Short mmCIF file of C-alpha atoms in Angstrom, two decimals:
data_model
loop_
_atom_site.label_atom_id
_atom_site.label_comp_id
_atom_site.label_asym_id
_atom_site.label_seq_id
_atom_site.Cartn_x
_atom_site.Cartn_y
_atom_site.Cartn_z
CA ASN A 14 7.26 17.60 8.44
CA ALA A 15 5.85 17.02 5.02
CA GLY A 16 6.08 13.22 5.18
CA VAL A 17 6.17 11.67 1.67
CA THR A 18 5.53 13.92 -1.26
CA GLN A 19 5.11 13.01 -4.95
CA THR A 20 5.55 15.09 -8.13
CA PRO A 21 3.65 15.51 -10.32
CA LYS A 22 0.09 14.86 -9.14
CA PHE A 23 -1.20 14.18 -12.64
CA ARG A 24 0.33 13.74 -16.03
CA VAL A 25 -0.86 12.84 -19.59
CA LEU A 26 1.71 11.27 -21.83
CA LYS A 27 1.66 10.00 -25.39
CA THR A 28 2.93 6.54 -26.21
CA GLY A 29 6.60 6.58 -26.53
CA GLN A 30 7.31 9.53 -24.48
CA SER A 31 9.48 9.43 -21.25
CA MET A 32 9.07 10.98 -17.94
CA THR A 33 10.25 10.78 -14.31
CA LEU A 34 8.23 10.67 -11.16
CA LEU A 35 9.77 12.06 -8.08
CA CYS A 36 9.27 10.85 -4.56
CA ALA A 37 10.66 12.75 -1.52
CA GLN A 38 10.61 11.98 2.12
CA ASP A 39 11.79 13.97 5.09
CA MET A 40 11.69 11.30 7.76
CA ASN A 41 15.18 10.02 7.25
CA HIS A 42 13.83 6.59 6.25
CA GLU A 43 16.22 3.94 4.74
CA TYR A 44 13.65 2.05 2.68
CA MET A 45 11.61 3.38 -0.24
CA TYR A 46 9.15 1.75 -2.49
CA TRP A 47 7.25 2.41 -5.84
CA TYR A 48 3.84 0.71 -6.31
CA ARG A 49 1.25 0.95 -8.97
CA GLN A 50 -2.49 0.69 -8.28
CA ASP A 51 -4.82 -0.62 -10.88
CA PRO A 52 -8.58 -1.43 -10.44
CA GLY A 53 -9.08 -4.86 -9.03
CA MET A 54 -5.34 -5.47 -8.74
CA GLY A 55 -4.50 -3.87 -5.38
CA LEU A 56 -1.04 -2.50 -5.04
CA ARG A 57 1.85 -4.04 -6.89
CA LEU A 58 5.49 -3.31 -6.09
CA ILE A 59 7.46 -2.07 -9.00
CA HIS A 60 10.91 -1.29 -7.51
CA TYR A 61 12.36 -0.65 -4.07
CA SER A 62 15.35 0.59 -2.40
CA VAL A 63 17.00 -0.33 1.02
CA GLY A 64 19.27 2.67 1.09
CA GLU A 65 21.00 5.39 -0.77
CA GLY A 66 22.66 4.08 -3.98
CA THR A 67 20.76 0.76 -3.92
CA THR A 68 17.67 -0.47 -5.85
CA ALA A 69 16.00 -3.75 -6.47
CA LYS A 70 13.25 -5.18 -8.62
CA GLY A 71 9.73 -5.84 -7.22
CA GLU A 72 6.80 -7.68 -8.66
CA VAL A 73 6.28 -5.73 -11.89
CA PRO A 74 9.59 -3.98 -12.83
CA ASP A 75 9.43 -4.20 -16.61
CA GLY A 76 9.29 -0.77 -18.45
CA TYR A 77 10.50 1.13 -15.40
CA ASN A 78 13.82 2.23 -13.98
CA VAL A 79 14.64 3.81 -10.66
CA SER A 80 17.37 5.64 -8.96
CA ARG A 81 18.17 6.60 -5.33
CA LEU A 82 21.04 9.01 -5.57
CA LYS A 83 19.99 10.80 -2.39
CA LYS A 84 18.54 9.10 0.72
CA GLN A 85 15.51 11.42 0.76
CA ASN A 86 14.61 10.90 -3.02
CA PHE A 87 13.51 7.95 -5.07
CA LEU A 88 12.91 8.50 -8.77
CA LEU A 89 10.85 6.35 -11.01
CA GLY A 90 11.43 6.58 -14.81
CA LEU A 91 9.49 5.48 -17.73
CA GLU A 92 11.69 5.54 -20.79
CA SER A 93 9.03 4.79 -23.38
CA ALA A 94 5.53 4.95 -22.07
CA ALA A 95 2.90 2.51 -23.09
CA PRO A 96 -0.85 2.58 -22.57
CA SER A 97 -0.51 -0.40 -20.13
CA GLN A 98 1.37 1.91 -17.80
CA THR A 99 -1.76 4.08 -17.27
CA SER A 100 -2.17 3.74 -13.50
CA VAL A 101 -1.88 5.56 -10.18
CA TYR A 102 1.53 5.46 -8.84
CA PHE A 103 2.35 5.51 -5.11
CA CYS A 104 5.57 5.95 -3.35
CA ALA A 105 6.21 4.89 0.18
CA SER A 106 8.93 4.93 2.79
CA THR A 107 9.70 3.07 5.96
CA ARG A 108 12.35 2.62 8.63
CA GLY A 109 10.63 -0.33 10.23
CA GLU A 110 7.49 -2.17 9.50
CA THR A 111 4.99 0.66 8.93
CA GLN A 112 4.98 2.19 5.48
CA TYR A 113 4.11 5.82 4.87
CA PHE A 114 2.58 6.64 1.55
CA GLY A 115 2.62 9.65 -0.64
CA PRO A 116 -0.64 10.99 -2.21
CA GLY A 117 -0.07 9.42 -5.61
CA THR A 118 0.53 10.35 -9.20
CA ARG A 119 -2.12 9.75 -11.67
CA LEU A 120 -0.67 8.82 -15.08
CA LEU A 121 -2.56 8.52 -18.23
CA VAL A 122 -0.68 7.18 -21.38
CA LEU A 123 -2.64 7.79 -24.66
CA GLY B 2 5.60 -16.82 -2.50
CA ASP B 3 3.47 -14.84 -0.01
CA SER B 4 -0.12 -14.11 -0.98
CA VAL B 5 -3.22 -12.56 0.63
CA THR B 6 -6.90 -13.08 -0.14
CA GLN B 7 -9.37 -10.62 1.15
CA MET B 8 -13.11 -10.36 0.79
CA GLU B 9 -14.12 -8.85 -2.51
CA GLY B 10 -16.28 -5.83 -2.39
CA PRO B 11 -17.90 -3.61 -2.81
CA VAL B 12 -19.51 -3.70 0.66
CA THR B 13 -22.37 -1.33 1.31
CA LEU B 14 -23.69 -0.89 4.92
CA SER B 15 -25.89 1.50 6.71
CA GLU B 16 -24.63 3.76 9.51
CA GLU B 17 -24.07 1.81 12.82
CA ALA B 18 -24.04 -1.65 11.11
CA PHE B 19 -21.45 -4.31 12.08
CA LEU B 20 -18.51 -4.64 9.68
CA THR B 21 -16.36 -7.73 8.84
CA ILE B 22 -13.81 -7.86 6.11
CA ASN B 23 -12.22 -11.25 5.78
CA CYS B 24 -8.54 -11.73 5.14
CA THR B 25 -6.42 -14.89 4.81
CA TYR B 26 -2.84 -15.16 3.85
CA THR B 27 0.00 -17.52 3.11
CA ALA B 28 3.40 -16.63 4.15
CA THR B 29 6.80 -18.08 5.19
CA GLY B 30 7.04 -17.96 8.93
CA TYR B 31 4.97 -15.68 11.05
CA PRO B 32 4.99 -12.24 9.54
CA SER B 33 3.52 -9.13 11.04
CA LEU B 34 0.02 -8.35 9.75
CA PHE B 35 -1.38 -4.98 8.62
CA TRP B 36 -4.58 -3.37 7.61
CA TYR B 37 -4.28 -0.09 5.56
CA VAL B 38 -7.02 2.24 4.65
CA GLN B 39 -7.27 4.53 1.57
CA TYR B 40 -9.71 7.45 1.76
CA PRO B 41 -10.89 8.95 -1.59
CA GLY B 42 -8.19 10.68 -3.46
CA GLU B 43 -5.54 9.92 -0.94
CA GLY B 44 -2.58 7.54 -0.39
CA LEU B 45 -2.78 4.53 1.92
CA GLN B 46 -2.31 4.96 5.64
CA LEU B 47 -1.83 2.39 8.44
CA LEU B 48 -5.04 1.50 10.27
CA LEU B 49 -3.82 -1.23 12.58
CA LYS B 50 -1.22 -3.99 12.86
CA ALA B 51 -0.41 -7.08 14.91
CA THR B 52 3.04 -8.52 15.20
CA LYS B 53 2.54 -11.97 16.68
CA ALA B 54 -0.03 -14.75 17.16
CA ASP B 55 -3.13 -13.87 19.15
CA ASP B 56 -2.19 -10.12 19.16
CA LYS B 57 -5.12 -7.76 18.54
CA GLY B 58 -4.55 -4.62 16.62
CA SER B 59 -7.05 -1.84 17.17
CA ASN B 60 -7.54 1.81 16.07
CA LYS B 61 -10.63 4.07 15.45
CA GLY B 62 -12.93 1.39 16.72
CA PHE B 63 -11.56 -1.22 14.22
CA GLU B 64 -10.08 -4.49 15.50
CA ALA B 65 -8.22 -7.46 13.91
CA THR B 66 -6.82 -10.51 15.66
CA TYR B 67 -3.78 -12.38 14.46
CA ARG B 68 -4.97 -16.00 14.08
CA LYS B 69 -2.01 -18.24 13.42
CA GLU B 70 -3.98 -21.50 13.20
CA THR B 71 -6.25 -20.18 10.51
CA THR B 72 -3.67 -17.75 8.97
CA SER B 73 -6.35 -15.01 9.08
CA PHE B 74 -6.46 -11.44 10.11
CA HIS B 75 -10.22 -10.31 9.69
CA LEU B 76 -11.09 -6.67 10.16
CA GLU B 77 -14.08 -5.87 12.31
CA LYS B 78 -15.87 -2.78 13.51
CA GLY B 79 -19.04 -2.78 15.73
CA SER B 80 -20.67 0.32 14.39
CA VAL B 81 -19.55 1.94 11.23
CA GLN B 82 -19.88 5.65 10.32
CA VAL B 83 -20.19 7.39 7.00
CA SER B 84 -16.63 8.68 7.48
CA ASP B 85 -15.40 4.97 7.35
CA SER B 86 -16.15 4.83 3.73
CA ALA B 87 -12.85 3.97 2.06
CA VAL B 88 -10.91 1.07 0.55
CA TYR B 89 -9.36 -1.34 3.01
CA PHE B 90 -6.22 -3.39 2.32
CA CYS B 91 -4.95 -6.41 4.19
CA ALA B 92 -1.18 -6.78 4.01
CA PRO B 93 0.99 -9.46 5.53
CA GLY B 94 4.62 -8.29 5.88
CA SER B 95 7.77 -10.33 5.00
CA SER B 96 11.26 -9.91 6.08
CA GLY B 97 14.15 -11.23 4.16
CA GLY B 98 17.73 -10.00 4.73
CA SER B 99 17.82 -6.35 4.82
CA ASN B 100 14.55 -5.41 3.27
CA TYR B 101 10.97 -5.25 4.46
CA LYS B 102 8.07 -5.61 1.99
CA LEU B 103 4.34 -5.91 2.14
CA THR B 104 1.99 -7.99 -0.03
CA PHE B 105 -1.21 -6.20 -0.46
CA GLY B 106 -4.58 -7.78 -1.07
CA LYS B 107 -6.74 -6.33 -3.77
CA GLY B 108 -8.67 -4.05 -1.51
CA THR B 109 -12.24 -3.94 -0.28
CA LEU B 110 -14.30 -0.92 -1.06
CA LEU B 111 -16.59 -0.02 1.75
CA THR B 112 -19.44 2.44 1.43
CA VAL B 113 -21.45 3.48 4.47
CA ASN B 114 -24.83 5.16 3.87
CA PRO B 115 -26.48 7.49 6.43
#
């Protein structure tokens, strides 16, 4: 049981480039979430999904898109990266109240 | 909307000292309350939770009591260890329809020195 995994662990992008972050969970959880963590800001919800084929906006969705084509995967896309998107990104999943987090992806946009 | 205020850090203590990290929240109704912990270089993990008023959550020597009248959920530990050094997040839950979301505080960095 790997829990929640994230790919990649670290990435450097240039402004304007695109990339996709992958989150995978093997716990058969319905709900999945993408957060970003910035110094002094805590965790802020970007997008979330309550089931396969569904997505919804969170607190800071601008500049990001998501897809949940398979129940176990939740993808976060940056179409045109900006320096303001430099952050640590965490994925989480849950079936009830407790959220299980991945180890994070550190993204640096130059 | 829901919000949470937790004690700003950083907090630096000596081993075996008493720890309190304050957390207050505003929310619709009576949400479940959580403390998550993030060790260096890792993702967050659940430390403890309480689901109704006057409930006490506990784990690894940490405790927090759901205080409805003061809308608080303060984290305490009687004797901290070096291994407790981490960032602690208070998070009230919210339920609305078919989703379940958490609102995280900004986090409190705890450093415990030997």
